[in-house]
mmCIF file of C-alpha atoms and ligand atoms in Angstrom:
data_model
loop_
_atom_site.group_PDB
_atom_site.id
_atom_site.type_symbol
_atom_site.label_atom_id
_atom_site.label_comp_id
_atom_site.label_asym_id
_atom_site.label_seq_id
_atom_site.Cartn_x
_atom_site.Cartn_y
_atom_site.Cartn_z
ATOM 1 C CA MET A 921 -0.024 -0.067 0.112
ATOM 2 C CA ALA A 922 1.329 3.402 -1.120
ATOM 3 C CA ASP A 923 -0.180 5.032 1.930
ATOM 4 C CA ARG A 924 1.100 2.505 4.365
ATOM 5 C CA LEU A 925 2.357 4.314 7.652
ATOM 6 C CA SER A 926 5.983 4.175 8.043
ATOM 7 C CA LEU A 927 8.804 5.571 10.259
ATOM 8 C CA GLU A 928 9.782 7.581 7.304
ATOM 9 C CA LYS A 929 6.564 9.264 6.802
ATOM 10 C CA LEU A 930 6.608 10.049 10.554
ATOM 11 C CA GLU A 931 10.160 11.623 10.270
ATOM 12 C CA LYS A 932 9.271 13.791 7.354
ATOM 13 C CA LEU A 933 6.350 15.327 9.120
ATOM 14 C CA LYS A 934 8.520 16.013 11.959
ATOM 15 C CA LYS A 935 11.014 17.742 9.652
ATOM 16 C CA GLN A 936 8.435 19.744 8.230
ATOM 17 C CA ALA A 937 7.022 20.597 11.445
ATOM 18 C CA LEU A 938 10.285 21.897 12.789
ATOM 19 C CA GLY A 939 11.087 23.683 9.902
ATOM 20 C CA ALA A 940 7.611 25.744 9.949
ATOM 21 C CA VAL A 941 8.293 26.570 13.710
ATOM 22 C CA ALA A 942 11.847 27.944 12.975
ATOM 23 C CA ARG A 943 10.283 30.114 10.382
ATOM 24 C CA ALA A 944 7.629 31.492 12.492
ATOM 25 C CA HIS A 945 7.654 34.981 13.161
ATOM 26 C CA ALA A 946 4.595 35.778 15.246
ATOM 27 C CA ARG A 947 2.580 34.083 18.169
ATOM 28 C CA LYS A 948 -0.314 34.140 15.811
ATOM 29 C CA ALA A 949 1.477 31.885 13.475
ATOM 30 C CA LEU A 950 2.916 29.558 15.953
ATOM 31 C CA ASP A 951 -0.481 29.179 17.221
ATOM 32 C CA GLU A 952 -1.612 27.874 13.711
ATOM 33 C CA LEU A 953 1.077 25.545 13.663
ATOM 34 C CA ARG A 954 0.324 24.359 17.075
ATOM 35 C CA VAL A 955 -3.090 23.353 15.744
ATOM 36 C CA ARG A 956 -1.837 21.923 12.627
ATOM 37 C CA TYR A 957 0.788 19.594 14.082
ATOM 38 C CA LEU A 958 -0.454 18.880 17.463
ATOM 39 C CA GLY A 959 -4.036 19.359 17.537
ATOM 40 C CA ARG A 960 -6.870 16.945 17.806
ATOM 41 C CA LYS A 961 -7.061 16.824 13.995
ATOM 42 C CA SER A 962 -3.300 17.329 13.412
ATOM 43 C CA GLU A 963 -1.453 15.626 10.572
ATOM 44 C CA ILE A 964 0.190 13.144 12.868
ATOM 45 C CA ASN A 965 -3.063 12.009 14.423
ATOM 46 C CA THR A 966 -4.317 11.372 10.927
ATOM 47 C CA LEU A 967 -1.210 9.549 10.012
ATOM 48 C CA LEU A 968 -1.633 7.247 13.321
ATOM 49 C CA ARG A 969 -4.994 6.136 11.871
ATOM 50 C CA GLY A 970 -2.968 3.775 9.581
ATOM 51 C CA LEU A 971 -1.746 1.981 12.682
ATOM 52 C CA ALA A 972 -4.735 -0.526 12.532
ATOM 53 C CA GLU A 973 -3.180 -2.035 9.196
ATOM 54 C CA LEU A 974 -0.043 -2.636 10.698
ATOM 55 C CA SER A 975 1.746 -5.686 12.619
ATOM 56 C CA LEU A 976 1.854 -5.694 16.215
ATOM 57 C CA GLU A 977 5.448 -5.308 16.120
ATOM 58 C CA GLU A 978 5.301 -2.271 13.935
ATOM 59 C CA LYS A 979 2.428 -0.784 16.004
ATOM 60 C CA ARG A 980 4.840 -0.949 18.850
ATOM 61 C CA GLU A 981 7.734 0.683 17.307
ATOM 62 C CA ILE A 982 5.853 3.484 15.095
ATOM 63 C CA GLY A 983 3.552 4.434 18.025
ATOM 64 C CA ALA A 984 6.398 4.791 20.229
ATOM 65 C CA ARG A 985 8.334 6.927 17.923
ATOM 66 C CA ALA A 986 5.027 9.046 17.130
ATOM 67 C CA ASN A 987 4.679 9.754 20.877
ATOM 68 C CA GLU A 988 8.528 10.838 21.020
ATOM 69 C CA ILE A 989 7.956 13.033 18.055
ATOM 70 C CA LYS A 990 4.796 14.636 19.566
ATOM 71 C CA GLN A 991 7.093 15.318 22.596
ATOM 72 C CA GLU A 992 9.803 16.750 20.553
ATOM 73 C CA LEU A 993 7.454 19.065 18.972
ATOM 74 C CA GLU A 994 5.927 20.187 22.056
ATOM 75 C CA ALA A 995 9.404 20.934 23.544
ATOM 76 C CA GLU A 996 10.161 23.074 20.216
ATOM 77 C CA PHE A 997 7.113 25.223 20.723
ATOM 78 C CA ALA A 998 8.099 25.914 24.011
ATOM 79 C CA ALA A 999 11.407 26.753 23.233
ATOM 80 C CA TRP A 1000 10.055 29.145 20.675
ATOM 81 C CA GLU A 1001 7.699 30.768 23.205
ATOM 82 C CA SER A 1002 10.150 31.406 25.894
ATOM 83 C CA ALA A 1003 12.818 32.944 23.141
ATOM 84 C CA ALA A 1004 9.916 35.180 22.193
ATOM 85 C CA LEU A 1005 9.103 36.123 25.822
ATOM 86 C CA LYS A 1006 12.702 36.799 26.435
ATOM 87 C CA ARG A 1007 13.132 39.022 23.306
ATOM 88 C CA GLU A 1008 9.889 41.123 24.626
ATOM 89 C CA LEU A 1009 10.898 41.536 28.115
ATOM 90 C CA GLU A 1010 14.547 42.572 26.768
ATOM 91 C CA GLN A 1011 13.029 45.202 24.377
ATOM 92 C CA GLY A 1012 10.783 46.308 27.061
ATOM 93 C CA ASP A 1013 13.518 47.346 29.405
ATOM 94 C CA LYS A 1014 15.018 49.575 26.672
ATOM 95 C CA PRO A 1015 12.665 52.656 25.761
ATOM 96 C CA ASP A 1016 12.252 52.821 22.050
ATOM 97 C CA LEU A 1017 13.259 56.216 21.285
ATOM 98 C CA THR A 1018 11.771 56.300 17.907
ATOM 99 C CA LEU A 1019 8.074 56.199 19.239
ATOM 100 C CA PRO A 1020 6.210 59.259 19.413
ATOM 101 C CA GLY A 1021 6.055 60.825 23.141
ATOM 102 C CA THR A 1022 3.161 61.204 25.055
ATOM 103 C CA PRO A 1023 1.977 64.611 24.906
ATOM 104 C CA ALA A 1024 1.485 66.403 28.222
ATOM 105 C CA HIS A 1025 -2.157 68.294 28.528
ATOM 106 C CA PHE A 1026 -1.755 71.595 29.915
ATOM 107 C CA GLY A 1027 -4.835 73.284 31.419
ATOM 108 C CA ARG A 1028 -5.262 77.046 30.444
ATOM 109 C CA ARG A 1029 -7.085 80.038 31.555
ATOM 110 C CA HIS A 1030 -10.754 80.443 30.840
ATOM 111 C CA PRO A 1031 -11.100 83.291 28.110
ATOM 112 C CA LEU A 1032 -13.133 85.419 30.505
ATOM 113 C CA ASN A 1033 -10.311 85.132 33.179
ATOM 114 C CA ILE A 1034 -7.852 86.244 30.328
ATOM 115 C CA VAL A 1035 -9.885 89.272 29.457
ATOM 116 C CA ALA A 1036 -10.513 90.288 33.150
ATOM 117 C CA GLY A 1037 -6.664 89.862 33.894
ATOM 118 C CA ARG A 1038 -5.803 92.079 30.814
ATOM 119 C CA ILE A 1039 -8.274 94.819 31.901
ATOM 120 C CA LEU A 1040 -7.729 94.715 35.652
ATOM 121 C CA LYS A 1041 -3.812 95.014 34.716
ATOM 122 C CA VAL A 1042 -4.254 98.230 33.051
ATOM 123 C CA PHE A 1043 -6.385 99.742 35.685
ATOM 124 C CA GLU A 1044 -3.793 98.424 38.546
ATOM 125 C CA GLY A 1045 -1.160 100.172 36.546
ATOM 126 C CA MET A 1046 -2.891 103.512 36.812
ATOM 127 C CA GLY A 1047 -3.340 102.962 40.586
ATOM 128 C CA PHE A 1048 -6.493 101.561 41.015
ATOM 129 C CA LYS A 1049 -6.884 99.275 43.915
ATOM 130 C CA TYR A 1050 -8.568 95.842 43.626
ATOM 131 C CA VAL A 1051 -11.563 95.254 46.144
ATOM 132 C CA GLU A 1052 -13.767 92.327 46.182
ATOM 133 C CA GLY A 1053 -17.432 92.914 46.459
ATOM 134 C CA SER A 1054 -20.002 90.475 47.725
ATOM 135 C CA GLU A 1055 -22.572 88.565 45.396
ATOM 136 C CA ILE A 1056 -24.930 88.767 48.082
ATOM 137 C CA GLU A 1057 -26.073 92.507 48.628
ATOM 138 C CA SER A 1058 -28.819 94.321 50.467
ATOM 139 C CA ASP A 1059 -31.477 95.826 48.438
ATOM 140 C CA GLU A 1060 -30.476 99.179 49.949
ATOM 141 C CA ASN A 1061 -26.649 98.796 48.432
ATOM 142 C CA ASN A 1062 -27.621 97.475 45.252
ATOM 143 C CA PHE A 1063 -30.574 99.948 44.531
ATOM 144 C CA THR A 1064 -31.445 102.473 47.368
ATOM 145 C CA MET A 1065 -28.013 103.954 48.039
ATOM 146 C CA LEU A 1066 -27.582 104.171 44.429
ATOM 147 C CA ASN A 1067 -30.367 106.402 43.821
ATOM 148 C CA MET A 1068 -32.729 103.685 42.839
ATOM 149 C CA PRO A 1069 -35.456 103.810 45.768
ATOM 150 C CA GLU A 1070 -38.272 101.362 45.649
ATOM 151 C CA ASP A 1071 -40.430 101.766 42.550
ATOM 152 C CA HIS A 1072 -37.855 103.619 40.645
ATOM 153 C CA PRO A 1073 -38.325 102.568 37.026
ATOM 154 C CA ALA A 1074 -34.486 101.469 36.785
ATOM 155 C CA ARG A 1075 -35.378 98.525 38.872
ATOM 156 C CA GLU A 1076 -37.193 96.789 36.450
ATOM 157 C CA MET A 1077 -34.337 96.729 33.894
ATOM 158 C CA GLN A 1078 -32.415 94.928 36.882
ATOM 159 C CA ASP A 1079 -34.973 92.342 38.290
ATOM 160 C CA THR A 1080 -32.762 89.676 40.117
ATOM 161 C CA PHE A 1081 -33.220 86.789 42.814
ATOM 162 C CA TYR A 1082 -34.169 87.564 46.264
ATOM 163 C CA LEU A 1083 -33.138 85.552 49.213
ATOM 164 C CA GLN A 1084 -34.782 84.929 52.381
ATOM 165 C CA ASN A 1085 -33.425 83.816 55.914
ATOM 166 C CA VAL A 1086 -29.892 83.827 55.248
ATOM 167 C CA GLU A 1087 -27.796 82.502 58.277
ATOM 168 C CA GLY A 1088 -25.981 84.908 60.203
ATOM 169 C CA ARG A 1089 -27.575 88.083 58.804
ATOM 170 C CA GLY A 1090 -30.182 89.644 61.298
ATOM 171 C CA GLU A 1091 -33.715 91.097 60.436
ATOM 172 C CA ASP A 1092 -32.104 94.443 60.138
ATOM 173 C CA ALA A 1093 -29.890 93.519 57.038
ATOM 174 C CA GLY A 1094 -33.068 94.185 55.246
ATOM 175 C CA LYS A 1095 -33.858 92.629 52.040
ATOM 176 C CA LEU A 1096 -31.086 90.451 50.330
ATOM 177 C CA LEU A 1097 -30.768 89.745 46.910
ATOM 178 C CA LEU A 1098 -28.044 88.692 44.264
ATOM 179 C CA ARG A 1099 -26.577 91.808 43.248
ATOM 180 C CA THR A 1100 -27.298 93.128 39.501
ATOM 181 C CA HIS A 1101 -24.313 95.004 39.060
ATOM 182 C CA THR A 1102 -20.578 95.417 40.640
ATOM 183 C CA THR A 1103 -21.272 99.163 41.672
ATOM 184 C CA PRO A 1104 -22.476 98.386 45.252
ATOM 185 C CA VAL A 1105 -18.984 98.021 46.046
ATOM 186 C CA TRP A 1106 -18.733 101.822 46.132
ATOM 187 C CA ILE A 1107 -20.941 101.491 49.404
ATOM 188 C CA PRO A 1108 -18.608 99.858 51.856
ATOM 189 C CA VAL A 1109 -15.427 101.580 50.285
ATOM 190 C CA MET A 1110 -17.082 104.907 50.865
ATOM 191 C CA LYS A 1111 -18.366 104.344 54.013
ATOM 192 C CA ASN A 1112 -15.335 102.936 55.541
ATOM 193 C CA ALA A 1113 -12.655 105.288 54.558
ATOM 194 C CA PRO A 1114 -12.266 108.988 53.463
ATOM 195 C CA PRO A 1115 -11.625 110.183 50.053
ATOM 196 C CA PRO A 1116 -9.679 110.154 47.606
ATOM 197 C CA TYR A 1117 -10.513 106.605 46.096
ATOM 198 C CA ARG A 1118 -9.427 104.826 43.286
ATOM 199 C CA VAL A 1119 -10.786 101.270 43.116
ATOM 200 C CA VAL A 1120 -11.628 98.397 40.506
ATOM 201 C CA SER A 1121 -13.766 95.552 41.341
ATOM 202 C CA CYS A 1122 -14.663 92.515 39.091
ATOM 203 C CA GLY A 1123 -17.264 89.785 39.605
ATOM 204 C CA LYS A 1124 -20.439 87.972 38.904
ATOM 205 C CA VAL A 1125 -23.661 89.697 38.735
ATOM 206 C CA PHE A 1126 -27.067 88.478 38.310
ATOM 207 C CA ARG A 1127 -30.172 89.240 36.338
ATOM 208 C CA ARG A 1128 -33.644 87.465 36.065
ATOM 209 C CA ASP A 1129 -33.131 87.023 32.182
ATOM 210 C CA ALA A 1130 -34.054 84.173 30.046
ATOM 211 C CA ILE A 1131 -31.205 82.555 28.278
ATOM 212 C CA ASP A 1132 -30.423 83.255 24.706
ATOM 213 C CA ALA A 1133 -27.434 83.922 22.531
ATOM 214 C CA THR A 1134 -26.516 87.218 24.242
ATOM 215 C CA HIS A 1135 -28.202 87.017 27.807
ATOM 216 C CA LEU A 1136 -27.769 84.369 30.814
ATOM 217 C CA PRO A 1137 -29.038 84.690 34.450
ATOM 218 C CA PHE A 1138 -25.442 85.867 35.481
ATOM 219 C CA PHE A 1139 -22.595 87.497 33.821
ATOM 220 C CA HIS A 1140 -19.328 89.311 34.662
ATOM 221 C CA GLN A 1141 -18.739 92.996 35.383
ATOM 222 C CA ILE A 1142 -15.834 95.120 35.965
ATOM 223 C CA ASP A 1143 -16.298 98.180 37.932
ATOM 224 C CA ALA A 1144 -14.264 101.226 38.753
ATOM 225 C CA PHE A 1145 -14.209 104.562 40.217
ATOM 226 C CA ALA A 1146 -12.094 107.350 41.536
ATOM 227 C CA VAL A 1147 -13.132 110.293 44.022
ATOM 228 C CA ASP A 1148 -10.781 113.211 44.407
ATOM 229 C CA GLU A 1149 -10.839 116.944 45.011
ATOM 230 C CA ASN A 1150 -10.351 118.010 41.363
ATOM 231 C CA CYS A 1151 -11.825 115.090 39.588
ATOM 232 C CA SER A 1152 -13.474 115.785 36.202
ATOM 233 C CA MET A 1153 -14.969 114.038 32.914
ATOM 234 C CA ALA A 1154 -11.824 114.819 31.264
ATOM 235 C CA ASP A 1155 -10.059 112.409 33.802
ATOM 236 C CA LEU A 1156 -12.534 109.906 33.035
ATOM 237 C CA LYS A 1157 -11.986 110.345 29.452
ATOM 238 C CA SER A 1158 -8.205 110.166 29.662
ATOM 239 C CA THR A 1159 -8.608 107.063 31.941
ATOM 240 C CA LEU A 1160 -10.574 105.166 29.547
ATOM 241 C CA GLU A 1161 -8.562 106.539 26.438
ATOM 242 C CA ILE A 1162 -5.502 104.802 28.182
ATOM 243 C CA TRP A 1163 -7.473 101.557 28.923
ATOM 244 C CA ALA A 1164 -8.619 101.311 25.314
ATOM 245 C CA ARG A 1165 -5.336 101.857 23.704
ATOM 246 C CA GLU A 1166 -3.687 99.066 26.052
ATOM 247 C CA LEU A 1167 -6.196 96.722 25.211
ATOM 248 C CA PHE A 1168 -6.924 97.167 21.571
ATOM 249 C CA GLY A 1169 -3.918 99.039 20.384
ATOM 250 C CA PRO A 1170 -2.167 102.475 20.368
ATOM 251 C CA GLN A 1171 -4.315 103.866 17.573
ATOM 252 C CA THR A 1172 -7.845 103.055 19.288
ATOM 253 C CA GLN A 1173 -10.119 106.178 19.776
ATOM 254 C CA ILE A 1174 -13.100 106.506 22.024
ATOM 255 C CA ARG A 1175 -16.034 108.626 22.015
ATOM 256 C CA PHE A 1176 -18.628 109.553 24.582
ATOM 257 C CA ARG A 1177 -22.475 109.484 23.926
ATOM 258 C CA PRO A 1178 -24.712 110.964 26.423
ATOM 259 C CA SER A 1179 -26.788 108.535 28.334
ATOM 260 C CA TYR A 1180 -28.476 107.948 31.505
ATOM 261 C CA PHE A 1181 -27.620 105.853 34.751
ATOM 262 C CA PRO A 1182 -29.423 106.424 38.135
ATOM 263 C CA PHE A 1183 -26.095 106.703 39.948
ATOM 264 C CA THR A 1184 -24.145 109.056 37.918
ATOM 265 C CA GLU A 1185 -24.662 112.386 36.596
ATOM 266 C CA PRO A 1186 -23.916 113.192 33.687
ATOM 267 C CA SER A 1187 -23.805 109.778 32.249
ATOM 268 C CA CYS A 1188 -22.523 108.333 29.123
ATOM 269 C CA GLU A 1189 -21.918 105.373 26.924
ATOM 270 C CA VAL A 1190 -18.543 104.877 25.551
ATOM 271 C CA GLU A 1191 -17.891 103.622 22.233
ATOM 272 C CA VAL A 1192 -14.510 102.257 20.771
ATOM 273 C CA ARG A 1193 -13.641 102.832 17.209
ATOM 274 C CA CYS A 1194 -13.949 99.479 15.724
ATOM 275 C CA PHE A 1195 -10.616 97.548 15.802
ATOM 276 C CA LEU A 1196 -11.754 95.119 13.275
ATOM 277 C CA CYS A 1197 -12.481 97.304 10.462
ATOM 278 C CA GLN A 1198 -10.784 100.334 11.713
ATOM 279 C CA GLY A 1199 -13.989 102.398 11.685
ATOM 280 C CA LYS A 1200 -14.897 101.549 8.028
ATOM 281 C CA THR A 1201 -18.216 99.650 9.337
ATOM 282 C CA CYS A 1202 -18.525 96.090 9.504
ATOM 283 C CA SER A 1203 -20.951 93.317 10.794
ATOM 284 C CA THR A 1204 -19.721 93.812 14.253
ATOM 285 C CA CYS A 1205 -19.582 97.444 14.754
ATOM 286 C CA LYS A 1206 -22.584 98.297 12.262
ATOM 287 C CA ASN A 1207 -21.488 102.108 12.217
ATOM 288 C CA GLY A 1208 -17.521 101.756 12.976
ATOM 289 C CA TRP A 1209 -17.999 102.103 16.615
ATOM 290 C CA ILE A 1210 -18.537 99.603 19.416
ATOM 291 C CA GLU A 1211 -20.422 100.304 22.402
ATOM 292 C CA MET A 1212 -18.225 99.035 25.343
ATOM 293 C CA LEU A 1213 -19.163 100.348 28.384
ATOM 294 C CA GLY A 1214 -21.330 102.696 30.766
ATOM 295 C CA ALA A 1215 -19.533 105.596 32.585
ATOM 296 C CA GLY A 1216 -20.181 108.926 34.234
ATOM 297 C CA MET A 1217 -19.524 111.498 37.081
ATOM 298 C CA ILE A 1218 -20.604 109.881 40.514
ATOM 299 C CA HIS A 1219 -23.996 111.389 41.325
ATOM 300 C CA PRO A 1220 -23.486 114.112 44.171
ATOM 301 C CA ALA A 1221 -26.391 112.747 45.984
ATOM 302 C CA ILE A 1222 -24.521 109.504 46.531
ATOM 303 C CA LEU A 1223 -21.520 111.164 47.903
ATOM 304 C CA GLU A 1224 -23.547 113.195 50.064
ATOM 305 C CA ARG A 1225 -25.549 110.278 51.601
ATOM 306 C CA LEU A 1226 -22.288 108.804 52.280
ATOM 307 C CA GLY A 1227 -20.818 111.675 54.233
ATOM 308 C CA HIS A 1228 -18.746 113.348 51.672
ATOM 309 C CA ASP A 1229 -19.153 116.908 50.500
ATOM 310 C CA PRO A 1230 -20.073 116.936 47.001
ATOM 311 C CA LYS A 1231 -18.817 120.519 46.676
ATOM 312 C CA LYS A 1232 -15.400 119.310 47.617
ATOM 313 C CA TRP A 1233 -15.163 115.764 46.248
ATOM 314 C CA ARG A 1234 -16.086 114.400 42.863
ATOM 315 C CA GLY A 1235 -15.694 111.210 41.311
ATOM 316 C CA PHE A 1236 -15.818 109.510 38.000
ATOM 317 C CA ALA A 1237 -16.940 105.644 37.445
ATOM 318 C CA PHE A 1238 -17.514 103.291 34.786
ATOM 319 C CA GLY A 1239 -18.479 99.694 34.335
ATOM 320 C CA LEU A 1240 -18.340 97.093 31.579
ATOM 321 C CA GLY A 1241 -19.520 93.666 30.727
ATOM 322 C CA LEU A 1242 -16.696 91.059 30.588
ATOM 323 C CA GLU A 1243 -18.527 88.563 28.390
ATOM 324 C CA ARG A 1244 -19.426 91.631 25.816
ATOM 325 C CA VAL A 1245 -15.680 92.678 25.649
ATOM 326 C CA ALA A 1246 -14.584 89.248 25.248
ATOM 327 C CA MET A 1247 -17.389 88.512 22.556
ATOM 328 C CA VAL A 1248 -16.671 91.502 20.666
ATOM 329 C CA ALA A 1249 -12.581 91.049 20.740
ATOM 330 C CA TRP A 1250 -12.821 87.584 19.629
ATOM 331 C CA GLY A 1251 -15.936 87.548 17.389
ATOM 332 C CA ILE A 1252 -17.708 85.223 19.733
ATOM 333 C CA PRO A 1253 -21.231 84.860 18.553
ATOM 334 C CA ASP A 1254 -23.052 83.283 21.430
ATOM 335 C CA ILE A 1255 -22.479 83.968 25.214
ATOM 336 C CA ARG A 1256 -23.535 80.509 26.179
ATOM 337 C CA LEU A 1257 -20.214 79.061 24.850
ATOM 338 C CA PHE A 1258 -18.279 80.607 27.896
ATOM 339 C CA TYR A 1259 -20.185 78.124 30.151
ATOM 340 C CA GLU A 1260 -20.708 74.829 28.262
ATOM 341 C CA ASN A 1261 -16.935 73.608 29.174
ATOM 342 C CA ASP A 1262 -16.501 72.537 25.728
ATOM 343 C CA LEU A 1263 -12.769 72.005 25.405
ATOM 344 C CA ARG A 1264 -13.015 72.548 21.441
ATOM 345 C CA PHE A 1265 -13.995 76.056 22.249
ATOM 346 C CA LEU A 1266 -12.113 76.875 25.548
ATOM 347 C CA GLU A 1267 -8.840 75.537 24.292
ATOM 348 C CA GLN A 1268 -8.567 78.298 21.500
ATOM 349 C CA PHE A 1269 -7.456 80.773 23.940
ATOM 350 C CA SER A 1270 -4.181 81.428 25.428
ATOM 351 C CA LEU A 1271 -2.436 84.223 27.203
HETATM 352 ZN ZN1 ZN B 1036 -16.299 97.281 12.414
#
């Protein structure tokens, strides 16, 4: 019989298997070879089916040799694996300098902090002292002391959130609310020390506004004021001119437009010549000028109420919305982007 099982056939199969193992380059290839040469349906097992046709003596001889060959192959597979493991361990100890590095993730400042930092730096450079106000204010400081008594129409534009039973605040604290502007910071400063003052403050303010692309129930303001013996509108204008040039470039122009605020007299809106189109008119500015902040001379009635003679002391003040400045400066279309914690947005800003 041509297909008769013989030692030669077994030896040939062993040689073929050892050659294949020696040539295997990866674990996957080795696993395939193991199935092929040592698995239940391996070639060697197929061959051994031919044992039945052999004499008892041949069966004994070939059967024994077949078991030896299986063990030899097992040993060969094991040797291949331990060599591979050794190679991997050796490589593992040595860093592969050709691999790309793991990038370090640096945090960065929030765009509003960047804008606040730049603005405050300019005013602090002009001698304004930073004072932190309180986000919870009395109705009196937020409105009444600033010429907005109850039923004053200006209160309607600044509807806010009122608080009840705040721990540690007595009954006499009066009605408490979340401040609608940073301007109440004037009151404790002017109550606790005599003029002159140069103060800047920054923080969250609250309004009962519905959320849309330009409104949120809270936003940030910077408020600054100065009181001195010879303070005038000219000082206000030169202070804001320096501020605008530092922030938007040395050619920046500003202009005042008459306006009304209860706590300043006279009052004005301050516009900055559009730094995007250089005043030629674009979609941001509409007419070459961008409305940036509100300002004016501190109302004499407020100075008087706080015990300072308005004939001797005069002051100027201004306030601006941080989000608005950032939106205009960076062309940000929606105020909500500042608060959604979307890194794709936040990572675009750096110092
Ligand atoms: Zn423009």
